[in-house]
Amino acid sequence: PQAKLIFIISLFLGTTFTISSNHWVMAWTGLEINTLAILPLISKSHHPRAVEAATKYFLVQATASTLVLFSSMTNAWYTGQWDITQLTHSTSSLILTAAISMKLGLAPFHFWFPEVLQGSPLTTGLLLSTVMKFPPITLLFMTSQSLNPSLLTVLAILSVAMGGWMGLNQTQTRKIMAFSSIAHLGWMTIILVYYPKLTLLNFYLYAMMTAAVFLTLNSMKVLKLSTLMTAWTKAPSLSTILLLTLLSLAGLPPLTGFLPKWLIIQELTKQDMAPAAMIISLLSLLGLFFYLRLAYCATITLPPHTTNHMKQWHVNKPISPSIAVLTTLSIMLLPISPMLATLV
């Protein structure tokens, strides 16, 4: 427990370092502390798959950190500026875009993310999908005025497409959540140059909904769809909660998940990017398909085909307050969207 506490404190310390720094080297230090703190949490189970996931994660993040350092040094070489907001050199901003895309798992640098998430426990998967994405997104937010809009748009559309298509035939819940994360990052990236605060709002709402889903899955001990199919008899209330949160992640109207998509499409049409808005909206239908499949598996009472799992005993297990609060926020924030819009 002491070691785990140290790792989690280091995680939050690294994140705080990065988001509060003005100097590139401090930001880089924060990213490194983050990477090193999450590695033991990934490889905790000593299963070969977990060790493999930790190795992949380390290699990808080390490469991305090197590129961040390289881009900031190139910028400092040409402009004499180490300030994060002063990234004016074009080659530096291109290298930085590639580096942060690798850190986040944006397509075409997304291949490591599903594998790493599949090898880690659900709680670590939650940290990887939310807390670990925050520092790179703040770096993008701070450098947003000097990034290339057309490159980001291409990366975003590619991410939403990849996240949708590759998630279609998955049976493991962690891999489905990984592809869902890639698709959501696409939505955040496309609006980054035009309305950076909307990217942050989208990230906060996404982190909240993902946390609700991961905690529910963790509470039900569900790692694959066949287990999810028989979970209804065991925990009906949790399955209902999961259904609503998944539909919110898909972005269906009366739920919270619709809010960022709506604001992003509105902003894109204001910026004369209606074709991009149309493409990204159509591609998010792919994501809707696998969310609906997950929701269908979660709330179906009797699976149509016999699975290898026995029917579970019904257990009146109390729902943890964190799941209750996160789910309530994940499905009921749409009516206060005017207030959220004024905040951003």
mmCIF file of C-alpha atoms in Angstrom:
data_model
loop_
_atom_site.group_PDB
_atom_site.id
_atom_site.type_symbol
_atom_site.label_atom_id
_atom_site.label_comp_id
_atom_site.label_asym_id
_atom_site.label_seq_id
_atom_site.Cartn_x
_atom_site.Cartn_y
_atom_site.Cartn_z
ATOM 1 C CA PRO A 1 0.000 0.000 0.000
ATOM 2 C CA GLN A 2 2.840 2.448 0.791
ATOM 3 C CA ALA A 3 4.419 1.830 -2.616
ATOM 4 C CA LYS A 4 1.074 2.257 -4.366
ATOM 5 C CA LEU A 5 0.493 5.510 -2.484
ATOM 6 C CA ILE A 6 3.930 6.783 -3.554
ATOM 7 C CA PHE A 7 3.194 5.940 -7.211
ATOM 8 C CA ILE A 8 -0.193 7.666 -7.140
ATOM 9 C CA ILE A 9 1.258 10.775 -5.419
ATOM 10 C CA SER A 10 4.026 10.811 -8.077
ATOM 11 C CA LEU A 11 1.371 10.612 -10.795
ATOM 12 C CA PHE A 12 -0.428 13.676 -9.504
ATOM 13 C CA LEU A 13 2.889 15.438 -8.845
ATOM 14 C CA GLY A 14 4.040 14.825 -12.455
ATOM 15 C CA THR A 15 0.692 16.035 -13.806
ATOM 16 C CA THR A 16 0.861 19.182 -11.652
ATOM 17 C CA PHE A 17 4.448 19.825 -12.799
ATOM 18 C CA THR A 18 3.455 19.707 -16.459
ATOM 19 C CA ILE A 19 0.247 21.720 -16.289
ATOM 20 C CA SER A 20 1.729 24.501 -14.149
ATOM 21 C CA SER A 21 5.056 24.937 -15.958
ATOM 22 C CA ASN A 22 6.074 27.648 -18.413
ATOM 23 C CA HIS A 23 9.431 26.139 -19.305
ATOM 24 C CA TRP A 24 9.705 23.183 -21.684
ATOM 25 C CA VAL A 25 12.194 21.279 -19.501
ATOM 26 C CA MET A 26 9.836 21.410 -16.502
ATOM 27 C CA ALA A 27 6.964 20.149 -18.655
ATOM 28 C CA TRP A 28 9.178 17.333 -19.913
ATOM 29 C CA THR A 29 10.193 16.439 -16.334
ATOM 30 C CA GLY A 30 6.524 16.191 -15.343
ATOM 31 C CA LEU A 31 5.796 13.876 -18.280
ATOM 32 C CA GLU A 32 8.726 11.639 -17.314
ATOM 33 C CA ILE A 33 7.641 11.420 -13.657
ATOM 34 C CA ASN A 34 4.167 10.450 -14.890
ATOM 35 C CA THR A 35 5.493 7.696 -17.151
ATOM 36 C CA LEU A 36 7.724 6.208 -14.464
ATOM 37 C CA ALA A 37 4.956 6.324 -11.835
ATOM 38 C CA ILE A 38 2.377 4.476 -13.952
ATOM 39 C CA LEU A 39 4.729 1.649 -15.066
ATOM 40 C CA PRO A 40 4.602 -0.335 -11.772
ATOM 41 C CA LEU A 41 0.803 0.065 -11.715
ATOM 42 C CA ILE A 42 0.569 -1.502 -15.204
ATOM 43 C CA SER A 43 2.885 -4.428 -14.484
ATOM 44 C CA LYS A 44 1.514 -5.039 -10.980
ATOM 45 C CA SER A 45 0.050 -8.492 -11.704
ATOM 46 C CA HIS A 46 3.375 -9.923 -13.047
ATOM 47 C CA HIS A 47 1.394 -11.600 -15.822
ATOM 48 C CA PRO A 48 3.461 -11.797 -19.059
ATOM 49 C CA ARG A 49 0.815 -9.683 -20.794
ATOM 50 C CA ALA A 50 1.057 -6.974 -18.111
ATOM 51 C CA VAL A 51 4.853 -6.889 -18.372
ATOM 52 C CA GLU A 52 4.576 -6.688 -22.161
ATOM 53 C CA ALA A 53 2.076 -3.804 -21.841
ATOM 54 C CA ALA A 54 4.422 -1.955 -19.464
ATOM 55 C CA THR A 55 7.360 -2.421 -21.872
ATOM 56 C CA LYS A 56 5.329 -1.149 -24.848
ATOM 57 C CA TYR A 57 4.099 1.798 -22.825
ATOM 58 C CA PHE A 58 7.608 2.694 -21.676
ATOM 59 C CA LEU A 59 9.103 2.547 -25.188
ATOM 60 C CA VAL A 60 6.346 4.648 -26.775
ATOM 61 C CA GLN A 61 6.350 7.267 -24.009
ATOM 62 C CA ALA A 62 10.161 7.482 -23.978
ATOM 63 C CA THR A 63 10.161 8.091 -27.757
ATOM 64 C CA ALA A 64 7.451 10.744 -27.430
ATOM 65 C CA SER A 65 9.290 12.482 -24.552
ATOM 66 C CA THR A 66 12.481 12.545 -26.596
ATOM 67 C CA LEU A 67 10.575 14.172 -29.458
ATOM 68 C CA VAL A 68 9.067 16.770 -27.085
ATOM 69 C CA LEU A 69 12.553 17.650 -25.881
ATOM 70 C CA PHE A 70 13.889 17.692 -29.446
ATOM 71 C CA SER A 71 11.130 20.010 -30.678
ATOM 72 C CA SER A 72 11.586 22.448 -27.759
ATOM 73 C CA MET A 73 15.385 22.465 -28.256
ATOM 74 C CA THR A 74 14.982 23.142 -31.983
ATOM 75 C CA ASN A 75 12.632 26.003 -31.164
ATOM 76 C CA ALA A 76 15.057 27.382 -28.562
ATOM 77 C CA TRP A 77 17.910 27.070 -31.075
ATOM 78 C CA TYR A 78 16.092 29.182 -33.664
ATOM 79 C CA THR A 79 14.208 31.658 -31.477
ATOM 80 C CA GLY A 80 16.062 31.675 -28.131
ATOM 81 C CA GLN A 81 12.746 31.004 -26.342
ATOM 82 C CA TRP A 82 12.142 28.177 -23.841
ATOM 83 C CA ASP A 83 8.640 29.385 -23.029
ATOM 84 C CA ILE A 84 5.906 26.860 -23.885
ATOM 85 C CA THR A 85 3.561 29.442 -25.401
ATOM 86 C CA GLN A 86 6.337 30.815 -27.674
ATOM 87 C CA LEU A 87 6.631 27.770 -29.945
ATOM 88 C CA THR A 88 6.886 29.754 -33.190
ATOM 89 C CA HIS A 89 9.218 27.651 -35.336
ATOM 90 C CA SER A 90 7.185 25.600 -37.865
ATOM 91 C CA THR A 91 9.337 22.436 -37.803
ATOM 92 C CA SER A 92 9.251 22.437 -33.998
ATOM 93 C CA SER A 93 5.465 22.647 -33.947
ATOM 94 C CA LEU A 94 5.236 19.736 -36.423
ATOM 95 C CA ILE A 95 7.563 17.584 -34.290
ATOM 96 C CA LEU A 96 5.600 18.544 -31.178
ATOM 97 C CA THR A 97 2.297 17.561 -32.832
ATOM 98 C CA ALA A 98 3.758 14.132 -33.633
ATOM 99 C CA ALA A 99 5.159 13.746 -30.099
ATOM 100 C CA ILE A 100 1.913 14.667 -28.333
ATOM 101 C CA SER A 101 -0.058 12.446 -30.742
ATOM 102 C CA MET A 102 2.174 9.558 -29.660
ATOM 103 C CA LYS A 103 1.685 10.421 -25.999
ATOM 104 C CA LEU A 104 -2.093 10.598 -26.356
ATOM 105 C CA GLY A 105 -2.574 7.693 -28.743
ATOM 106 C CA LEU A 106 -3.997 9.748 -31.623
ATOM 107 C CA ALA A 107 -4.121 7.974 -34.986
ATOM 108 C CA PRO A 108 -1.780 7.120 -36.757
ATOM 109 C CA PHE A 109 0.215 6.651 -33.504
ATOM 110 C CA HIS A 110 -2.600 4.795 -31.759
ATOM 111 C CA PHE A 111 -1.454 1.159 -32.052
ATOM 112 C CA TRP A 112 0.136 0.930 -28.598
ATOM 113 C CA PHE A 113 -2.890 2.136 -26.654
ATOM 114 C CA PRO A 114 -5.372 -0.801 -26.985
ATOM 115 C CA GLU A 115 -2.573 -3.307 -26.291
ATOM 116 C CA VAL A 116 -1.409 -1.475 -23.171
ATOM 117 C CA LEU A 117 -4.946 -1.043 -21.870
ATOM 118 C CA GLN A 118 -5.669 -4.734 -22.476
ATOM 119 C CA GLY A 119 -2.620 -5.716 -20.415
ATOM 120 C CA SER A 120 -3.392 -3.505 -17.405
ATOM 121 C CA PRO A 121 -6.009 -3.873 -14.639
ATOM 122 C CA LEU A 122 -9.249 -1.864 -14.959
ATOM 123 C CA THR A 123 -8.271 0.746 -12.347
ATOM 124 C CA THR A 124 -4.925 1.373 -14.068
ATOM 125 C CA GLY A 125 -6.802 1.460 -17.386
ATOM 126 C CA LEU A 126 -8.903 4.267 -15.937
ATOM 127 C CA LEU A 127 -5.755 6.227 -14.978
ATOM 128 C CA LEU A 128 -4.265 5.640 -18.460
ATOM 129 C CA SER A 129 -7.419 6.863 -20.193
ATOM 130 C CA THR A 130 -7.970 9.973 -18.078
ATOM 131 C CA VAL A 131 -5.177 11.258 -15.788
ATOM 132 C CA MET A 132 -2.341 10.316 -18.188
ATOM 133 C CA LYS A 133 -4.025 12.168 -21.064
ATOM 134 C CA PHE A 134 -4.333 15.415 -19.153
ATOM 135 C CA PRO A 135 -0.704 16.729 -19.263
ATOM 136 C CA PRO A 136 -0.279 16.248 -23.063
ATOM 137 C CA ILE A 137 -3.665 17.891 -23.687
ATOM 138 C CA THR A 138 -2.640 20.919 -21.584
ATOM 139 C CA LEU A 139 0.576 21.179 -23.627
ATOM 140 C CA LEU A 140 -1.512 21.173 -26.825
ATOM 141 C CA PHE A 141 -3.816 23.770 -25.248
ATOM 142 C CA MET A 142 -0.868 26.065 -24.436
ATOM 143 C CA THR A 143 0.695 25.754 -27.900
ATOM 144 C CA SER A 144 -2.610 25.721 -29.813
ATOM 145 C CA GLN A 145 -2.087 29.075 -31.569
ATOM 146 C CA SER A 146 1.093 27.883 -33.302
ATOM 147 C CA LEU A 147 -0.071 24.424 -34.475
ATOM 148 C CA ASN A 148 -1.045 23.512 -38.026
ATOM 149 C CA PRO A 149 -4.878 23.422 -38.307
ATOM 150 C CA SER A 150 -5.097 21.231 -41.420
ATOM 151 C CA LEU A 151 -2.698 18.630 -39.969
ATOM 152 C CA LEU A 152 -4.724 18.476 -36.737
ATOM 153 C CA THR A 153 -7.973 18.115 -38.694
ATOM 154 C CA VAL A 154 -6.543 15.186 -40.686
ATOM 155 C CA LEU A 155 -5.264 13.517 -37.483
ATOM 156 C CA ALA A 156 -8.646 14.054 -35.814
ATOM 157 C CA ILE A 157 -10.700 12.569 -38.650
ATOM 158 C CA LEU A 158 -8.273 9.643 -38.893
ATOM 159 C CA SER A 159 -8.568 9.046 -35.124
ATOM 160 C CA VAL A 160 -12.376 9.039 -35.133
ATOM 161 C CA ALA A 161 -12.347 6.679 -38.145
ATOM 162 C CA MET A 162 -9.799 4.312 -36.595
ATOM 163 C CA GLY A 163 -11.468 4.394 -33.184
ATOM 164 C CA GLY A 164 -14.785 3.510 -34.796
ATOM 165 C CA TRP A 165 -13.683 0.862 -37.289
ATOM 166 C CA MET A 166 -11.247 -1.002 -35.085
ATOM 167 C CA GLY A 167 -13.640 -1.079 -32.142
ATOM 168 C CA LEU A 168 -16.342 -2.845 -34.139
ATOM 169 C CA ASN A 169 -15.143 -6.443 -33.816
ATOM 170 C CA GLN A 170 -13.700 -6.339 -30.285
ATOM 171 C CA THR A 171 -14.961 -8.626 -27.527
ATOM 172 C CA GLN A 172 -12.755 -7.324 -24.685
ATOM 173 C CA THR A 173 -14.242 -4.403 -22.763
ATOM 174 C CA ARG A 174 -10.852 -2.755 -22.141
ATOM 175 C CA LYS A 175 -10.012 -2.756 -25.861
ATOM 176 C CA ILE A 176 -13.431 -1.296 -26.680
ATOM 177 C CA MET A 177 -12.792 1.485 -24.142
ATOM 178 C CA ALA A 178 -9.361 2.089 -25.712
ATOM 179 C CA PHE A 179 -10.835 2.574 -29.191
ATOM 180 C CA SER A 180 -13.564 4.753 -27.693
ATOM 181 C CA SER A 181 -10.802 6.886 -26.157
ATOM 182 C CA ILE A 182 -9.027 7.226 -29.539
ATOM 183 C CA ALA A 183 -12.288 8.367 -31.168
ATOM 184 C CA HIS A 184 -12.963 10.934 -28.405
ATOM 185 C CA LEU A 185 -9.436 12.316 -28.753
ATOM 186 C CA GLY A 186 -10.240 12.921 -32.416
ATOM 187 C CA TRP A 187 -13.179 15.140 -31.386
ATOM 188 C CA MET A 188 -10.939 17.060 -28.990
ATOM 189 C CA THR A 189 -8.187 17.584 -31.580
ATOM 190 C CA ILE A 190 -10.376 18.861 -34.417
ATOM 191 C CA ILE A 191 -11.526 21.902 -32.426
ATOM 192 C CA LEU A 192 -8.199 22.589 -30.691
ATOM 193 C CA VAL A 193 -6.955 25.406 -32.953
ATOM 194 C CA TYR A 194 -10.334 27.149 -33.294
ATOM 195 C CA TYR A 195 -11.653 26.977 -29.720
ATOM 196 C CA PRO A 196 -9.078 25.505 -27.300
ATOM 197 C CA LYS A 197 -11.295 25.794 -24.212
ATOM 198 C CA LEU A 198 -13.852 23.531 -25.864
ATOM 199 C CA THR A 199 -11.140 20.859 -26.108
ATOM 200 C CA LEU A 200 -10.658 21.050 -22.345
ATOM 201 C CA LEU A 201 -14.419 20.955 -21.663
ATOM 202 C CA ASN A 202 -14.705 17.899 -23.913
ATOM 203 C CA PHE A 203 -11.820 16.260 -22.059
ATOM 204 C CA TYR A 204 -13.353 16.874 -18.623
ATOM 205 C CA LEU A 205 -16.719 15.438 -19.665
ATOM 206 C CA TYR A 206 -15.044 12.487 -21.402
ATOM 207 C CA ALA A 207 -12.912 11.753 -18.301
ATOM 208 C CA MET A 208 -16.022 11.804 -16.121
ATOM 209 C CA MET A 209 -18.005 9.414 -18.328
ATOM 210 C CA THR A 210 -15.034 7.069 -18.823
ATOM 211 C CA ALA A 211 -14.412 7.002 -15.064
ATOM 212 C CA ALA A 212 -18.063 6.034 -14.506
ATOM 213 C CA VAL A 213 -17.809 3.196 -17.075
ATOM 214 C CA PHE A 214 -14.474 1.854 -15.788
ATOM 215 C CA LEU A 215 -15.582 1.927 -12.139
ATOM 216 C CA THR A 216 -18.850 0.148 -13.000
ATOM 217 C CA LEU A 217 -16.998 -2.531 -14.991
ATOM 218 C CA ASN A 218 -14.518 -2.900 -12.144
ATOM 219 C CA SER A 219 -17.323 -3.257 -9.615
ATOM 220 C CA MET A 220 -18.968 -5.959 -11.781
ATOM 221 C CA LYS A 221 -15.572 -7.609 -12.502
ATOM 222 C CA VAL A 222 -16.302 -7.608 -16.231
ATOM 223 C CA LEU A 223 -13.395 -7.994 -18.676
ATOM 224 C CA LYS A 224 -15.164 -9.399 -21.743
ATOM 225 C CA LEU A 225 -18.577 -9.309 -23.385
ATOM 226 C CA SER A 226 -19.543 -12.887 -22.479
ATOM 227 C CA THR A 227 -19.153 -12.061 -18.769
ATOM 228 C CA LEU A 228 -21.161 -8.884 -19.294
ATOM 229 C CA MET A 229 -24.024 -10.922 -20.756
ATOM 230 C CA THR A 230 -24.590 -12.832 -17.526
ATOM 231 C CA ALA A 231 -23.988 -9.843 -15.238
ATOM 232 C CA TRP A 232 -27.621 -8.664 -15.336
ATOM 233 C CA THR A 233 -28.798 -11.280 -12.844
ATOM 234 C CA LYS A 234 -25.899 -10.462 -10.538
ATOM 235 C CA ALA A 235 -26.144 -6.660 -10.431
ATOM 236 C CA PRO A 236 -29.206 -5.262 -12.252
ATOM 237 C CA SER A 237 -28.782 -1.710 -10.923
ATOM 238 C CA LEU A 238 -25.135 -1.515 -12.046
ATOM 239 C CA SER A 239 -26.095 -2.845 -15.488
ATOM 240 C CA THR A 240 -28.737 -0.134 -15.857
ATOM 241 C CA ILE A 241 -26.186 2.501 -14.813
ATOM 242 C CA LEU A 242 -23.717 1.103 -17.363
ATOM 243 C CA LEU A 243 -26.361 1.292 -20.129
ATOM 244 C CA LEU A 244 -27.006 4.994 -19.477
ATOM 245 C CA THR A 245 -23.323 5.913 -19.178
ATOM 246 C CA LEU A 246 -22.446 4.089 -22.413
ATOM 247 C CA LEU A 247 -25.218 5.885 -24.295
ATOM 248 C CA SER A 248 -23.866 9.148 -22.872
ATOM 249 C CA LEU A 249 -20.339 8.261 -24.123
ATOM 250 C CA ALA A 250 -21.876 7.594 -27.542
ATOM 251 C CA GLY A 251 -23.208 11.167 -27.494
ATOM 252 C CA LEU A 252 -26.969 10.598 -27.619
ATOM 253 C CA PRO A 253 -29.039 13.767 -27.093
ATOM 254 C CA PRO A 254 -30.688 13.882 -23.674
ATOM 255 C CA LEU A 255 -27.417 12.831 -21.975
ATOM 256 C CA THR A 256 -24.230 14.752 -21.065
ATOM 257 C CA GLY A 257 -22.130 13.215 -23.888
ATOM 258 C CA PHE A 258 -24.188 15.091 -26.485
ATOM 259 C CA LEU A 259 -23.072 18.492 -25.155
ATOM 260 C CA PRO A 260 -19.408 18.547 -26.354
ATOM 261 C CA LYS A 261 -20.328 17.059 -29.755
ATOM 262 C CA TRP A 262 -23.053 19.655 -30.227
ATOM 263 C CA LEU A 263 -20.777 22.572 -29.280
ATOM 264 C CA ILE A 264 -17.935 21.254 -31.468
ATOM 265 C CA ILE A 265 -20.178 20.816 -34.537
ATOM 266 C CA GLN A 266 -21.594 24.309 -33.970
ATOM 267 C CA GLU A 267 -18.111 25.837 -33.734
ATOM 268 C CA LEU A 268 -16.874 23.937 -36.822
ATOM 269 C CA THR A 269 -19.780 25.236 -38.915
ATOM 270 C CA LYS A 270 -18.980 28.773 -37.696
ATOM 271 C CA GLN A 271 -15.405 28.264 -38.943
ATOM 272 C CA ASP A 272 -16.642 27.205 -42.431
ATOM 273 C CA MET A 273 -15.662 23.607 -41.792
ATOM 274 C CA ALA A 274 -19.058 22.024 -42.416
ATOM 275 C CA PRO A 275 -17.564 19.146 -44.511
ATOM 276 C CA ALA A 276 -15.208 18.187 -41.655
ATOM 277 C CA ALA A 277 -18.097 18.406 -39.176
ATOM 278 C CA MET A 278 -20.218 16.168 -41.419
ATOM 279 C CA ILE A 279 -17.440 13.566 -41.860
ATOM 280 C CA ILE A 280 -16.634 13.419 -38.145
ATOM 281 C CA SER A 281 -20.336 13.139 -37.220
ATOM 282 C CA LEU A 282 -20.880 10.274 -39.678
ATOM 283 C CA LEU A 283 -17.758 8.480 -38.428
ATOM 284 C CA SER A 284 -18.964 8.738 -34.823
ATOM 285 C CA LEU A 285 -21.884 6.491 -35.859
ATOM 286 C CA LEU A 286 -19.337 3.647 -35.976
ATOM 287 C CA GLY A 287 -18.608 4.303 -32.323
ATOM 288 C CA LEU A 288 -22.336 4.392 -31.586
ATOM 289 C CA PHE A 289 -22.606 0.849 -32.958
ATOM 290 C CA PHE A 290 -20.177 -0.689 -30.493
ATOM 291 C CA TYR A 291 -21.490 1.345 -27.545
ATOM 292 C CA LEU A 292 -24.960 0.040 -28.386
ATOM 293 C CA ARG A 293 -23.587 -3.495 -28.570
ATOM 294 C CA LEU A 294 -22.013 -3.096 -25.129
ATOM 295 C CA ALA A 295 -25.246 -1.610 -23.776
ATOM 296 C CA TYR A 296 -27.257 -4.448 -25.358
ATOM 297 C CA CYS A 297 -24.979 -7.044 -23.740
ATOM 298 C CA ALA A 298 -25.146 -5.237 -20.388
ATOM 299 C CA THR A 299 -28.921 -5.014 -20.117
ATOM 300 C CA ILE A 300 -30.073 -8.151 -21.907
ATOM 301 C CA THR A 301 -31.702 -10.433 -19.348
ATOM 302 C CA LEU A 302 -31.214 -13.785 -21.058
ATOM 303 C CA PRO A 303 -28.413 -14.133 -23.596
ATOM 304 C CA PRO A 304 -29.669 -15.633 -26.883
ATOM 305 C CA HIS A 305 -26.844 -18.187 -27.036
ATOM 306 C CA THR A 306 -25.471 -20.333 -24.263
ATOM 307 C CA THR A 307 -22.238 -18.934 -22.884
ATOM 308 C CA ASN A 308 -19.690 -20.924 -20.941
ATOM 309 C CA HIS A 309 -20.476 -18.914 -17.831
ATOM 310 C CA MET A 310 -22.929 -20.080 -15.197
ATOM 311 C CA LYS A 311 -25.753 -17.704 -14.296
ATOM 312 C CA GLN A 312 -24.524 -15.509 -11.478
ATOM 313 C CA TRP A 313 -26.164 -15.313 -8.052
ATOM 314 C CA HIS A 314 -27.999 -12.083 -7.373
ATOM 315 C CA VAL A 315 -26.021 -10.055 -4.838
ATOM 316 C CA ASN A 316 -27.451 -6.924 -3.259
ATOM 317 C CA LYS A 317 -24.128 -5.134 -3.325
ATOM 318 C CA PRO A 318 -24.416 -1.406 -2.534
ATOM 319 C CA ILE A 319 -23.332 0.926 -5.338
ATOM 320 C CA SER A 320 -20.267 2.937 -4.337
ATOM 321 C CA PRO A 321 -20.866 6.701 -3.944
ATOM 322 C CA SER A 322 -18.202 7.527 -6.567
ATOM 323 C CA ILE A 323 -20.061 5.490 -9.231
ATOM 324 C CA ALA A 324 -23.365 7.111 -8.207
ATOM 325 C CA VAL A 325 -21.993 10.670 -8.422
ATOM 326 C CA LEU A 326 -20.092 10.105 -11.691
ATOM 327 C CA THR A 327 -23.073 8.427 -13.362
ATOM 328 C CA THR A 328 -25.416 11.225 -12.289
ATOM 329 C CA LEU A 329 -23.002 13.776 -13.790
ATOM 330 C CA SER A 330 -22.548 11.627 -16.914
ATOM 331 C CA ILE A 331 -26.239 11.582 -17.753
ATOM 332 C CA MET A 332 -27.751 14.778 -16.384
ATOM 333 C CA LEU A 333 -25.510 17.725 -17.293
ATOM 334 C CA LEU A 334 -27.151 18.634 -20.607
ATOM 335 C CA PRO A 335 -29.800 21.010 -19.103
ATOM 336 C CA ILE A 336 -27.060 23.199 -17.595
ATOM 337 C CA SER A 337 -25.191 23.437 -20.908
ATOM 338 C CA PRO A 338 -25.684 27.259 -21.136
ATOM 339 C CA MET A 339 -23.794 27.600 -17.841
ATOM 340 C CA LEU A 340 -21.011 25.269 -19.041
ATOM 341 C CA ALA A 341 -20.822 27.201 -22.312
ATOM 342 C CA THR A 342 -20.319 30.456 -20.403
ATOM 343 C CA LEU A 343 -17.578 28.795 -18.354
ATOM 344 C CA VAL A 344 -15.644 28.041 -21.526
#
